[in-house]
Tab-separated table of C-alpha atoms and ligand atoms in Angstrom:
chain	number	residue	atom	x	y	z
A	1	MET	CA	5.167	74.111	10.476
A	2	LYS	CA	5.009	72.232	14.029
A	3	ILE	CA	8.453	73.428	16.504
A	4	ALA	CA	8.673	73.003	19.527
A	5	VAL	CA	11.000	75.040	21.543
A	6	ALA	CA	13.438	74.045	24.502
A	7	GLY	CA	13.549	76.579	27.030
A	8	THR	CA	10.944	79.050	27.856
A	9	GLY	CA	13.764	81.841	29.165
A	10	TYR	CA	14.007	85.872	27.388
A	11	VAL	CA	15.516	83.584	24.300
A	12	GLY	CA	13.166	80.229	24.351
A	13	LEU	CA	9.435	82.135	25.125
A	14	VAL	CA	10.299	84.594	22.982
A	15	THR	CA	11.405	82.740	19.791
A	16	GLY	CA	8.368	80.394	20.612
A	17	VAL	CA	5.884	82.665	20.730
A	18	ALA	CA	6.852	85.215	17.740
A	19	LEU	CA	7.124	81.343	15.677
A	20	ALA	CA	3.328	81.855	16.707
A	21	HIS	CA	2.611	84.692	15.452
A	22	VAL	CA	3.808	84.513	12.406
A	23	GLY	CA	1.379	80.537	11.758
A	24	HIS	CA	3.454	78.056	13.474
A	25	ASN	CA	2.327	75.553	15.122
A	26	VAL	CA	4.554	76.077	18.984
A	27	THR	CA	5.135	73.830	22.098
A	28	CYS	CA	6.700	75.450	24.073
A	29	VAL	CA	8.876	73.071	26.711
A	30	ASP	CA	10.243	73.949	29.650
A	31	ILE	CA	10.894	71.673	33.140
A	32	ASP	CA	9.504	73.960	35.577
A	33	GLU	CA	5.926	73.021	36.183
A	34	GLU	CA	5.257	76.026	38.083
A	35	LYS	CA	6.686	77.810	34.885
A	36	ILE	CA	4.509	75.963	32.473
A	37	LYS	CA	1.175	77.063	34.213
A	38	LYS	CA	2.102	79.968	34.706
A	39	MET	CA	2.252	80.160	30.993
A	40	ARG	CA	-0.955	78.331	30.115
A	41	LYS	CA	-3.350	80.764	31.838
A	42	GLY	CA	-1.725	83.535	29.148
A	43	ASN	CA	0.912	85.226	31.458
A	44	SER	CA	4.689	85.372	31.164
A	45	PRO	CA	6.989	84.448	33.845
A	46	ILE	CA	9.307	87.840	32.646
A	47	TYR	CA	8.751	90.699	32.507
A	48	GLU	CA	8.778	91.948	28.943
A	49	GLU	CA	6.593	94.826	26.566
A	50	GLY	CA	4.082	93.376	24.588
A	51	LEU	CA	5.185	89.613	25.074
A	52	GLU	CA	1.976	88.777	27.493
A	53	ASP	CA	-0.402	90.330	24.582
A	54	LEU	CA	0.948	88.335	21.554
A	55	MET	CA	0.855	85.222	24.255
A	56	ARG	CA	-2.706	85.671	24.249
A	57	LYS	CA	-3.053	86.490	21.066
A	58	ASN	CA	-1.894	83.288	19.627
A	59	LYS	CA	-2.433	81.004	22.223
A	60	GLU	CA	-4.270	78.783	19.299
A	61	ARG	CA	-1.443	77.808	18.016
A	62	LEU	CA	0.976	77.551	21.412
A	63	THR	CA	1.547	75.059	23.762
A	64	TYR	CA	3.227	74.758	27.167
A	65	THR	CA	4.596	71.849	28.360
A	66	THR	CA	7.022	69.649	30.556
A	67	ASP	CA	6.751	67.043	28.480
A	68	TYR	CA	9.360	66.869	26.147
A	69	LYS	CA	9.306	63.222	24.644
A	70	LYS	CA	5.475	64.237	22.831
A	71	ALA	CA	6.520	67.623	22.205
A	72	TYR	CA	9.970	66.644	20.373
A	73	SER	CA	8.332	63.272	18.606
A	74	ASP	CA	5.684	65.810	16.784
A	75	ALA	CA	7.886	68.187	15.949
A	76	GLU	CA	9.390	68.797	12.551
A	77	VAL	CA	11.864	71.136	14.066
A	78	ILE	CA	12.889	71.883	17.238
A	79	PHE	CA	14.378	74.822	18.832
A	80	VAL	CA	17.359	74.772	21.641
A	81	GLY	CA	16.844	78.797	23.540
A	82	VAL	CA	18.230	77.235	27.215
A	83	GLY	CA	21.059	79.386	29.144
A	84	THR	CA	24.522	78.659	28.438
A	85	PRO	CA	26.065	80.653	32.157
A	86	GLU	CA	29.485	81.313	32.474
A	87	ARG	CA	31.447	78.996	34.395
A	88	SER	CA	33.653	80.365	37.199
A	89	ASP	CA	36.828	80.340	34.691
A	90	GLY	CA	34.547	82.334	32.175
A	91	SER	CA	33.782	79.508	29.671
A	92	ALA	CA	30.653	78.696	28.787
A	93	ASN	CA	28.482	75.850	30.671
A	94	LEU	CA	26.966	74.574	27.785
A	95	ASP	CA	25.181	71.728	30.507
A	96	TYR	CA	21.534	72.220	29.363
A	97	VAL	CA	22.469	72.341	26.495
A	98	TYR	CA	23.570	68.936	26.149
A	99	ALA	CA	20.854	67.801	28.223
A	100	VAL	CA	18.037	68.762	25.645
A	101	CYS	CA	20.377	66.568	23.279
A	102	ASP	CA	19.779	64.178	25.185
A	103	ASN	CA	16.072	64.543	25.478
A	104	ILE	CA	15.988	64.895	21.832
A	105	ILE	CA	17.976	61.524	21.510
A	106	GLU	CA	14.834	59.647	23.630
A	107	SER	CA	12.354	61.100	22.067
A	108	ILE	CA	12.675	60.980	18.149
A	109	THR	CA	10.964	58.926	15.355
A	110	LYS	CA	11.691	60.434	12.713
A	111	ASN	CA	14.451	63.250	11.202
A	112	VAL	CA	14.913	66.629	12.587
A	113	VAL	CA	16.945	70.015	11.749
A	114	VAL	CA	17.307	70.995	15.568
A	115	VAL	CA	18.622	74.838	15.762
A	116	ILE	CA	20.766	76.133	18.167
A	117	LYS	CA	19.462	79.768	19.305
A	118	SER	CA	22.445	79.606	22.663
A	119	THR	CA	24.278	81.750	22.660
A	120	VAL	CA	27.203	79.002	22.357
A	121	PRO	CA	30.734	78.791	21.251
A	122	ILE	CA	32.361	77.937	17.609
A	123	GLY	CA	32.329	74.970	16.790
A	124	THR	CA	30.211	73.751	19.274
A	125	ASN	CA	27.086	73.322	16.830
A	126	ASP	CA	29.105	70.064	14.992
A	127	LYS	CA	30.134	69.156	17.777
A	128	VAL	CA	26.371	68.627	19.268
A	129	GLU	CA	25.076	67.555	15.149
A	130	GLU	CA	28.032	64.450	16.285
A	131	TYR	CA	26.733	64.065	19.365
A	132	LEU	CA	23.408	63.633	18.217
A	133	ASN	CA	23.967	61.312	15.187
A	134	SER	CA	26.163	59.546	17.351
A	135	HIS	CA	23.885	59.058	19.935
A	136	VAL	CA	19.963	58.679	18.332
A	137	LYS	CA	18.192	55.543	17.220
A	138	LYS	CA	20.221	54.157	13.669
A	139	GLY	CA	18.120	55.406	10.590
A	140	ILE	CA	17.812	58.862	11.928
A	141	HIS	CA	19.591	61.450	11.012
A	142	ILE	CA	19.347	65.050	12.599
A	143	SER	CA	20.511	67.888	11.659
A	144	VAL	CA	21.691	71.020	13.209
A	145	ALA	CA	21.375	74.719	12.140
A	146	SER	CA	23.097	77.474	14.144
A	147	ASN	CA	20.929	80.865	14.405
A	148	PRO	CA	21.906	82.840	16.919
A	149	GLU	CA	19.642	85.307	18.809
A	150	PHE	CA	20.072	89.242	18.813
A	151	LEU	CA	17.016	90.610	20.959
A	152	ALA	CA	17.355	92.904	23.631
A	153	GLN	CA	15.596	92.698	27.608
A	154	GLY	CA	13.100	95.643	27.335
A	155	THR	CA	12.396	95.216	23.538
A	156	ALA	CA	12.596	91.312	22.667
A	157	VAL	CA	9.431	91.267	21.279
A	158	ARG	CA	10.063	94.129	18.932
A	159	ASP	CA	13.257	92.685	18.625
A	160	THR	CA	12.392	89.499	17.332
A	161	LEU	CA	9.078	90.410	14.669
A	162	TYR	CA	11.997	93.138	13.049
A	163	ALA	CA	14.977	91.971	13.677
A	164	SER	CA	17.821	93.550	12.610
A	165	ARG	CA	18.857	90.072	11.265
A	166	ILE	CA	18.281	86.472	10.928
A	167	VAL	CA	21.187	84.882	10.635
A	168	VAL	CA	21.498	80.948	9.785
A	169	GLY	CA	24.864	78.517	9.898
A	170	CYS	CA	24.094	75.030	8.192
A	171	GLU	CA	25.727	72.722	6.708
A	172	ASP	CA	23.391	70.552	4.912
A	173	ASP	CA	20.496	70.977	2.438
A	174	LEU	CA	17.632	69.913	4.726
A	175	ALA	CA	18.737	72.532	7.320
A	176	ARG	CA	19.373	75.140	4.594
A	177	SER	CA	15.366	74.314	3.347
A	178	VAL	CA	13.684	74.024	6.476
A	179	MET	CA	15.122	76.933	8.433
A	180	GLU	CA	14.305	78.929	4.689
A	181	GLU	CA	10.185	77.647	5.375
A	182	VAL	CA	10.464	78.516	9.034
A	183	TYR	CA	11.529	81.807	8.680
A	184	ARG	CA	9.638	82.979	5.017
A	185	PRO	CA	7.400	84.517	7.327
A	186	PHE	CA	9.598	87.253	8.474
A	187	THR	CA	11.476	87.883	5.254
A	188	GLN	CA	7.884	89.192	3.796
A	189	ASP	CA	6.159	92.639	4.804
A	190	PRO	CA	4.985	93.733	7.021
A	191	TYR	CA	8.332	92.564	8.691
A	192	ASN	CA	11.288	92.297	5.604
A	193	VAL	CA	13.628	91.064	7.954
A	194	PRO	CA	17.029	90.693	6.049
A	195	TYR	CA	17.769	86.796	5.659
A	196	LEU	CA	21.364	85.645	5.640
A	197	THR	CA	22.703	82.312	5.618
A	198	MET	CA	26.487	80.692	5.932
A	199	ASN	CA	28.702	78.223	7.504
A	200	ARG	CA	27.244	77.292	11.252
A	201	ARG	CA	31.012	78.594	12.517
A	202	SER	CA	30.257	81.859	10.775
A	203	ALA	CA	26.933	82.463	12.438
A	204	GLU	CA	28.156	81.041	16.325
A	205	MET	CA	30.829	84.193	15.549
A	206	VAL	CA	28.650	86.826	14.241
A	207	LYS	CA	26.588	86.494	17.899
A	208	TYR	CA	30.132	86.581	19.589
A	209	ALA	CA	31.324	89.123	17.158
A	210	SER	CA	28.539	91.812	17.433
A	211	ASN	CA	28.401	91.290	21.407
A	212	ASP	CA	31.628	91.571	22.459
A	213	PHE	CA	32.159	94.782	19.388
A	214	LEU	CA	28.563	96.634	21.365
A	215	ALA	CA	30.166	95.569	24.721
A	216	LEU	CA	33.704	97.321	23.657
A	217	LYS	CA	31.983	100.055	22.374
A	218	ILE	CA	30.767	100.766	26.348
A	219	SER	CA	33.588	100.268	27.263
A	220	TYR	CA	35.812	102.303	24.762
A	221	ILE	CA	32.953	105.062	25.371
A	222	ASN	CA	33.321	104.750	29.319
A	223	GLU	CA	36.907	105.080	29.910
A	224	ILE	CA	36.571	108.088	27.518
A	225	SER	CA	34.183	109.557	29.700
A	226	ASN	CA	36.364	108.987	32.639
A	227	PHE	CA	39.010	110.961	31.259
A	228	CYS	CA	36.612	114.011	30.182
A	229	GLU	CA	36.789	114.108	33.784
A	230	GLU	CA	40.074	114.505	34.304
A	231	ILE	CA	40.710	117.073	31.648
A	232	GLY	CA	37.418	119.233	31.755
A	233	ALA	CA	35.442	117.925	29.045
A	234	ASP	CA	31.755	116.488	28.366
A	235	ILE	CA	30.893	113.322	27.549
A	236	THR	CA	27.683	113.852	26.671
A	237	GLU	CA	28.957	116.911	24.225
A	238	VAL	CA	32.105	114.603	22.830
A	239	THR	CA	29.692	111.868	21.810
A	240	ARG	CA	27.378	114.418	20.299
A	241	GLY	CA	30.511	115.756	18.369
A	242	MET	CA	31.205	112.359	17.675
A	243	SER	CA	27.643	110.742	16.193
A	244	TYR	CA	27.536	112.566	13.141
A	245	ASP	CA	30.392	110.618	11.559
A	246	LYS	CA	27.594	107.513	10.381
A	247	ARG	CA	30.714	105.584	10.544
A	248	ILE	CA	30.580	105.660	14.186
A	249	GLY	CA	26.593	106.252	15.058
A	250	ASP	CA	24.463	107.940	17.853
A	251	LYS	CA	23.895	103.985	19.483
A	252	PHE	CA	25.848	102.760	22.376
A	253	LEU	CA	27.540	105.916	23.547
A	254	ASN	CA	26.220	106.580	26.156
A	255	SER	CA	28.608	106.414	29.145
A	256	GLY	CA	27.377	105.129	32.929
A	257	ILE	CA	28.335	102.577	35.275
A	258	GLY	CA	29.305	100.128	32.928
A	259	TYR	CA	27.167	96.760	30.982
A	260	GLY	CA	25.077	94.685	32.725
A	261	GLY	CA	23.132	91.773	31.872
A	262	SER	CA	23.017	88.191	30.949
A	263	CYS	CA	24.779	88.436	27.605
A	264	PHE	CA	28.021	91.047	27.396
A	265	PRO	CA	29.831	89.924	30.519
A	266	LYS	CA	29.300	86.163	29.540
A	267	ASP	CA	29.523	86.676	25.771
A	268	THR	CA	33.477	88.936	26.322
A	269	LYS	CA	34.183	86.404	28.517
A	270	ALA	CA	33.243	83.227	26.895
A	271	LEU	CA	35.350	84.970	23.780
A	272	HIS	CA	38.230	85.911	25.294
A	273	TYR	CA	38.476	82.544	27.120
A	274	LEU	CA	37.954	80.714	23.706
A	275	SER	CA	40.655	83.244	22.106
A	276	VAL	CA	43.023	82.526	25.000
A	277	GLU	CA	42.409	78.414	24.734
A	278	LYS	CA	43.298	79.092	20.659
A	279	ASP	CA	46.496	80.842	21.619
A	280	VAL	CA	45.401	84.348	20.142
A	281	GLU	CA	44.464	85.745	22.475
A	282	LEU	CA	41.529	88.841	21.781
A	283	LYS	CA	43.393	91.709	23.848
A	284	THR	CA	40.692	94.585	22.887
A	285	VAL	CA	38.090	91.833	24.611
A	286	LYS	CA	40.090	91.670	27.290
A	287	ALA	CA	40.685	95.067	28.121
A	288	CYS	CA	36.811	95.857	27.268
A	289	ILE	CA	36.232	93.137	30.752
A	290	ASP	CA	38.728	95.265	33.283
A	291	VAL	CA	37.191	98.295	31.964
A	292	ASN	CA	33.730	97.456	32.481
A	293	LYS	CA	35.096	95.836	35.793
A	294	HIS	CA	36.344	99.211	36.806
A	295	GLN	CA	33.956	100.907	36.214
A	296	LYS	CA	31.031	99.431	37.954
A	297	LEU	CA	32.465	100.903	40.755
A	298	HIS	CA	33.262	104.564	39.289
A	299	LEU	CA	30.409	106.061	41.460
A	300	PHE	CA	31.105	104.566	44.939
A	301	LYS	CA	34.565	105.443	44.341
A	302	LYS	CA	34.105	109.155	43.570
A	303	LEU	CA	31.653	109.083	46.934
A	304	LYS	CA	34.208	107.503	48.928
A	305	GLU	CA	36.319	109.918	47.427
A	306	ASP	CA	34.067	112.795	48.819
A	307	TYR	CA	32.989	111.545	52.032
A	308	GLY	CA	36.247	109.512	53.165
A	309	ASN	CA	36.207	106.234	54.099
A	310	LYS	CA	35.553	106.972	58.218
A	311	ASN	CA	32.506	109.222	56.957
A	312	LEU	CA	30.647	106.661	55.302
A	313	LYS	CA	29.946	104.698	58.094
A	314	GLY	CA	26.100	105.865	59.044
A	315	LEU	CA	25.649	108.103	55.255
A	316	ASN	CA	21.718	107.305	54.285
A	317	VAL	CA	22.164	106.249	50.595
A	318	ALA	CA	18.831	106.100	48.493
A	319	ILE	CA	19.567	103.657	45.699
A	320	LEU	CA	17.620	104.623	42.773
A	321	GLY	CA	17.223	101.843	40.230
A	322	ALA	CA	18.215	98.336	40.690
A	323	THR	CA	18.084	96.264	37.295
A	324	PHE	CA	20.881	96.032	34.597
A	325	LYS	CA	18.777	98.394	32.577
A	326	PRO	CA	15.117	100.070	31.856
A	327	GLY	CA	12.424	97.713	30.711
A	328	THR	CA	13.139	94.598	32.312
A	329	ASP	CA	13.163	93.484	36.014
A	330	ASP	CA	16.797	91.237	35.398
A	331	LEU	CA	19.711	91.949	38.152
A	332	ARG	CA	22.160	89.517	36.225
A	333	GLU	CA	24.955	91.762	36.544
A	334	ALA	CA	23.232	95.352	37.471
A	335	PRO	CA	26.047	97.788	38.740
A	336	SER	CA	23.176	98.069	41.947
A	337	ILE	CA	24.369	94.721	43.192
A	338	ASP	CA	28.302	95.564	43.292
A	339	ASN	CA	27.135	99.261	44.590
A	340	VAL	CA	25.476	97.788	46.999
A	341	LYS	CA	27.589	95.358	48.375
A	342	ALA	CA	30.732	97.668	48.708
A	343	LEU	CA	28.280	100.454	50.484
A	344	LEU	CA	27.176	97.585	52.817
A	345	ASP	CA	30.889	96.538	53.602
A	346	TYR	CA	31.188	100.657	54.665
A	347	GLU	CA	28.335	100.119	57.152
A	348	VAL	CA	26.203	102.686	54.600
A	349	ASN	CA	22.837	102.556	55.482
A	350	VAL	CA	21.226	101.693	52.050
A	351	SER	CA	17.138	101.772	50.488
A	352	ILE	CA	16.495	101.116	47.409
A	353	TYR	CA	13.799	102.225	44.802
A	354	ASP	CA	12.693	99.996	41.801
A	355	PRO	CA	9.676	99.797	39.571
A	356	VAL	CA	9.564	95.940	38.837
A	357	GLY	CA	13.399	94.801	40.367
A	358	LEU	CA	12.944	94.973	44.057
A	359	ASP	CA	11.113	91.477	44.558
A	360	ARG	CA	14.058	90.118	43.071
A	361	PHE	CA	17.306	92.233	44.822
A	362	GLU	CA	14.777	91.240	48.202
A	363	LYS	CA	16.630	87.555	47.802
A	364	ILE	CA	20.345	88.962	47.387
A	365	PHE	CA	19.734	91.308	50.371
A	366	GLY	CA	17.031	90.616	52.155
A	367	ASN	CA	16.269	92.479	55.431
A	368	SER	CA	20.353	94.748	55.017
A	369	ILE	CA	18.660	97.436	53.376
A	370	ASN	CA	14.923	98.923	52.714
A	371	TYR	CA	13.110	98.490	49.947
A	372	TYR	CA	10.754	100.895	48.210
A	373	ASP	CA	8.642	101.266	45.691
A	374	ASN	CA	8.013	104.491	45.218
A	375	ILE	CA	10.941	107.679	45.039
A	376	ASP	CA	9.414	109.863	47.476
A	377	ASP	CA	9.045	108.014	50.360
A	378	CYS	CA	12.978	105.892	49.425
A	379	ILE	CA	14.743	109.527	49.140
A	380	LYS	CA	12.892	110.912	52.132
A	381	ASP	CA	15.543	111.922	55.087
A	382	LYS	CA	18.581	110.273	53.064
A	383	ASP	CA	22.081	112.338	52.487
A	384	VAL	CA	23.169	110.960	49.487
A	385	VAL	CA	20.695	109.717	46.338
A	386	MET	CA	22.624	107.626	43.642
A	387	ILE	CA	21.313	106.683	40.420
A	388	MET	CA	21.725	102.893	39.134
A	389	THR	CA	19.524	102.875	36.380
A	390	GLU	CA	17.807	105.171	33.929
A	391	TRP	CA	14.090	104.028	34.479
A	392	ASP	CA	11.605	106.698	32.894
A	393	THR	CA	9.854	107.560	36.270
A	394	ILE	CA	13.526	108.383	37.359
A	395	LYS	CA	14.704	110.279	34.404
A	396	ASN	CA	11.083	112.352	34.665
A	397	TYR	CA	11.061	112.677	38.744
A	398	ASP	CA	10.601	116.306	39.721
A	399	ILE	CA	13.941	117.917	40.380
A	400	GLY	CA	12.707	120.212	42.851
A	401	LYS	CA	12.104	117.716	44.881
A	402	PHE	CA	15.574	116.183	45.878
A	403	SER	CA	16.301	119.418	47.931
A	404	LYS	CA	12.516	119.070	49.178
A	405	LEU	CA	12.556	115.384	50.593
A	406	MET	CA	16.169	114.413	51.218
A	407	LYS	CA	17.930	115.454	54.381
A	408	ASN	CA	21.080	117.199	51.768
A	409	PRO	CA	20.428	116.969	48.933
A	410	VAL	CA	23.516	114.917	46.966
A	411	ILE	CA	22.633	113.201	44.033
A	412	TYR	CA	25.164	110.714	42.517
A	413	ASP	CA	24.077	109.954	38.770
A	414	GLY	CA	25.510	106.617	37.601
A	415	ARG	CA	23.211	107.066	34.289
A	416	ASN	CA	23.849	111.048	33.553
A	417	CYS	CA	19.528	111.262	33.685
A	418	TYR	CA	19.216	114.749	33.452
A	419	PRO	CA	21.124	117.584	31.872
A	420	LEU	CA	23.791	119.939	33.451
A	421	SER	CA	21.842	122.917	32.264
A	422	ILE	CA	18.397	122.150	33.852
A	423	VAL	CA	19.791	120.334	37.045
A	424	SER	CA	21.647	123.751	37.585
A	425	GLN	CA	18.701	125.912	37.843
A	426	TYR	CA	18.541	123.679	41.786
A	427	LYS	CA	19.850	123.919	44.749
A	428	VAL	CA	21.829	120.628	44.689
A	429	GLU	CA	24.841	118.985	44.827
A	430	TYR	CA	25.089	116.793	41.451
A	431	ILE	CA	27.691	114.048	40.273
A	432	SER	CA	27.720	112.834	37.284
A	433	MET	CA	29.722	110.847	34.390
A	434	GLY	CA	32.024	112.624	32.496
A	435	ARG	CA	30.242	115.749	33.229
A	436	LYS	CA	31.301	118.947	35.364
A	437	GLU	CA	29.835	118.575	39.008
A	438	VAL	CA	26.994	121.022	39.418
A	439	HIS	CA	27.438	122.629	43.956
A	440	ASN	CA	24.534	124.437	44.435
A	441	ILE	CA	24.302	123.905	47.961
B	1	LIG	C1	22.648	92.760	24.397
B	1	LIG	C2	22.490	93.285	23.178
B	1	LIG	O1	22.429	94.257	23.047
B	1	LIG	C3	21.246	92.233	22.249
B	1	LIG	O2	21.646	92.701	20.975
B	1	LIG	C4	22.023	90.687	22.597
B	1	LIG	O3	21.043	89.748	21.336
B	1	LIG	C5	21.529	90.356	23.466
B	1	LIG	O4	22.414	91.332	24.611
B	1	LIG	C6	22.223	88.969	24.374
B	1	LIG	O5	23.244	88.555	23.717
B	1	LIG	O6	21.094	88.123	24.051
B	1	LIG	P1	20.982	93.385	26.118
B	1	LIG	O7	21.797	92.546	27.710
B	1	LIG	O8	19.386	92.831	26.109
B	1	LIG	O9	20.878	92.815	25.113
B	1	LIG	O10	20.635	94.625	26.632
B	1	LIG	P2	21.650	96.209	26.274
B	1	LIG	O11	20.631	97.260	25.566
B	1	LIG	O12	22.409	95.732	25.206
B	1	LIG	O13	22.258	96.398	27.027
B	1	LIG	C7	23.106	96.053	27.772
B	1	LIG	C8	24.310	96.941	28.991
B	1	LIG	O14	24.473	97.574	27.856
B	1	LIG	C9	23.203	97.479	29.858
B	1	LIG	O15	24.035	97.045	31.293
B	1	LIG	C10	22.932	98.855	29.338
B	1	LIG	O16	22.493	99.862	31.031
B	1	LIG	C11	24.730	99.226	29.085
B	1	LIG	N1	24.492	100.395	28.089
B	1	LIG	C12	23.755	99.920	26.961
B	1	LIG	C13	25.565	101.010	28.435
B	1	LIG	O17	25.611	101.382	29.256
B	1	LIG	N2	25.517	102.208	27.642
B	1	LIG	C14	25.076	101.748	25.828
B	1	LIG	O18	24.942	103.352	25.096
B	1	LIG	C15	23.757	101.687	25.765
């Protein structure tokens, strides 16, 4: 099928490439010339494992362009995968979605199915369909389908090809049959992805309800973890004990310094905003947002308590990990940003290591901190290490080097990278999340 995809961010580009991989002819549209040039050379504008391979493998079926008119007028289906960032009041900003709608209205010459992949507030698909049809040339009909995305950054390619499920919300037969055709290859060998159809509002809600549930799970375990610190329990043991109950499972129970990224923070706030607007506030979602806000600085608070406000000034701190999670260079809502800001407020000297996120970090903090692309140099002669992201390079780091290289081997680990039984064998001070502290110096 001839498919156009609007937006070449994580959602748009990965979707477009995956659709090409299963045999469709896909045109990826973006307004950013530089990105388009890069993609034409087979290079991905985002760091995502396996994506460039797939772009190159399927290059005959992939076109990249800024010429939306041509792309949309040729297409049988147009996917919309542009951003829906958070406004200052927490609501979702739909400007980019409507900008694509205007381009579609201007371009199409025949009936088409428009698929909203972007995460949008419940009821948006209805409004978009109404908007499109009331502005498009007479005689043309546009059917809108909701098709939320469930990929996670870092595993985006696998999550799309071997998705946990494909959710499609439709209100008419054209959209229903076209979407079945688009996704047929994914429902067959070797992918065998479950394909679920429902009405559009339910599909929109599946996305928010899923993300907010996962965010809630993290906030819950973070609160339990903080409580473990107070009562002398060990969160790793507690979650291990919980996970044998299949109703709870063992996923998304890692306590840490809060969730970040482009999805959970935005989607919890957007759903909460919507519920307040409807006068039926989702109180659990509100609690989840509040807990996460505090959790991001939980590690810093421990440092502050241990050193006292005054003694933080001039302290040399090495931060290990900048990105909001491993496997991505994305810094959106990364806890490292809040922590570095807090440290700088107290005039701490900050150095940071990250395997892929330093360029973006430098854009935020400029020369107010020091940047290192290897851990040895970053921690050398430092007073304190703070771990913000559980990259493999950090998890597999030789713990013996902390005492060899640092001035004082004091480690605050926000991601519980090392088992206590191992850390205890070294001459370090080790303060982690929801576990007992190790004081070996
Ligand atoms: C998330 C969801 O996992 C995807 O299913 C969804 O499609 C995506 O949002 C989206 O809406 O587009 P993502 O934000 O890429 O994906 O990353 P996650 O792996 O979910 O991690 C989010 C945050 O939660 C990270 O900061 C991570 O460190 C944190 N986290 C995750 C924890 O603190 N503990 C855990 O046990 C798991």
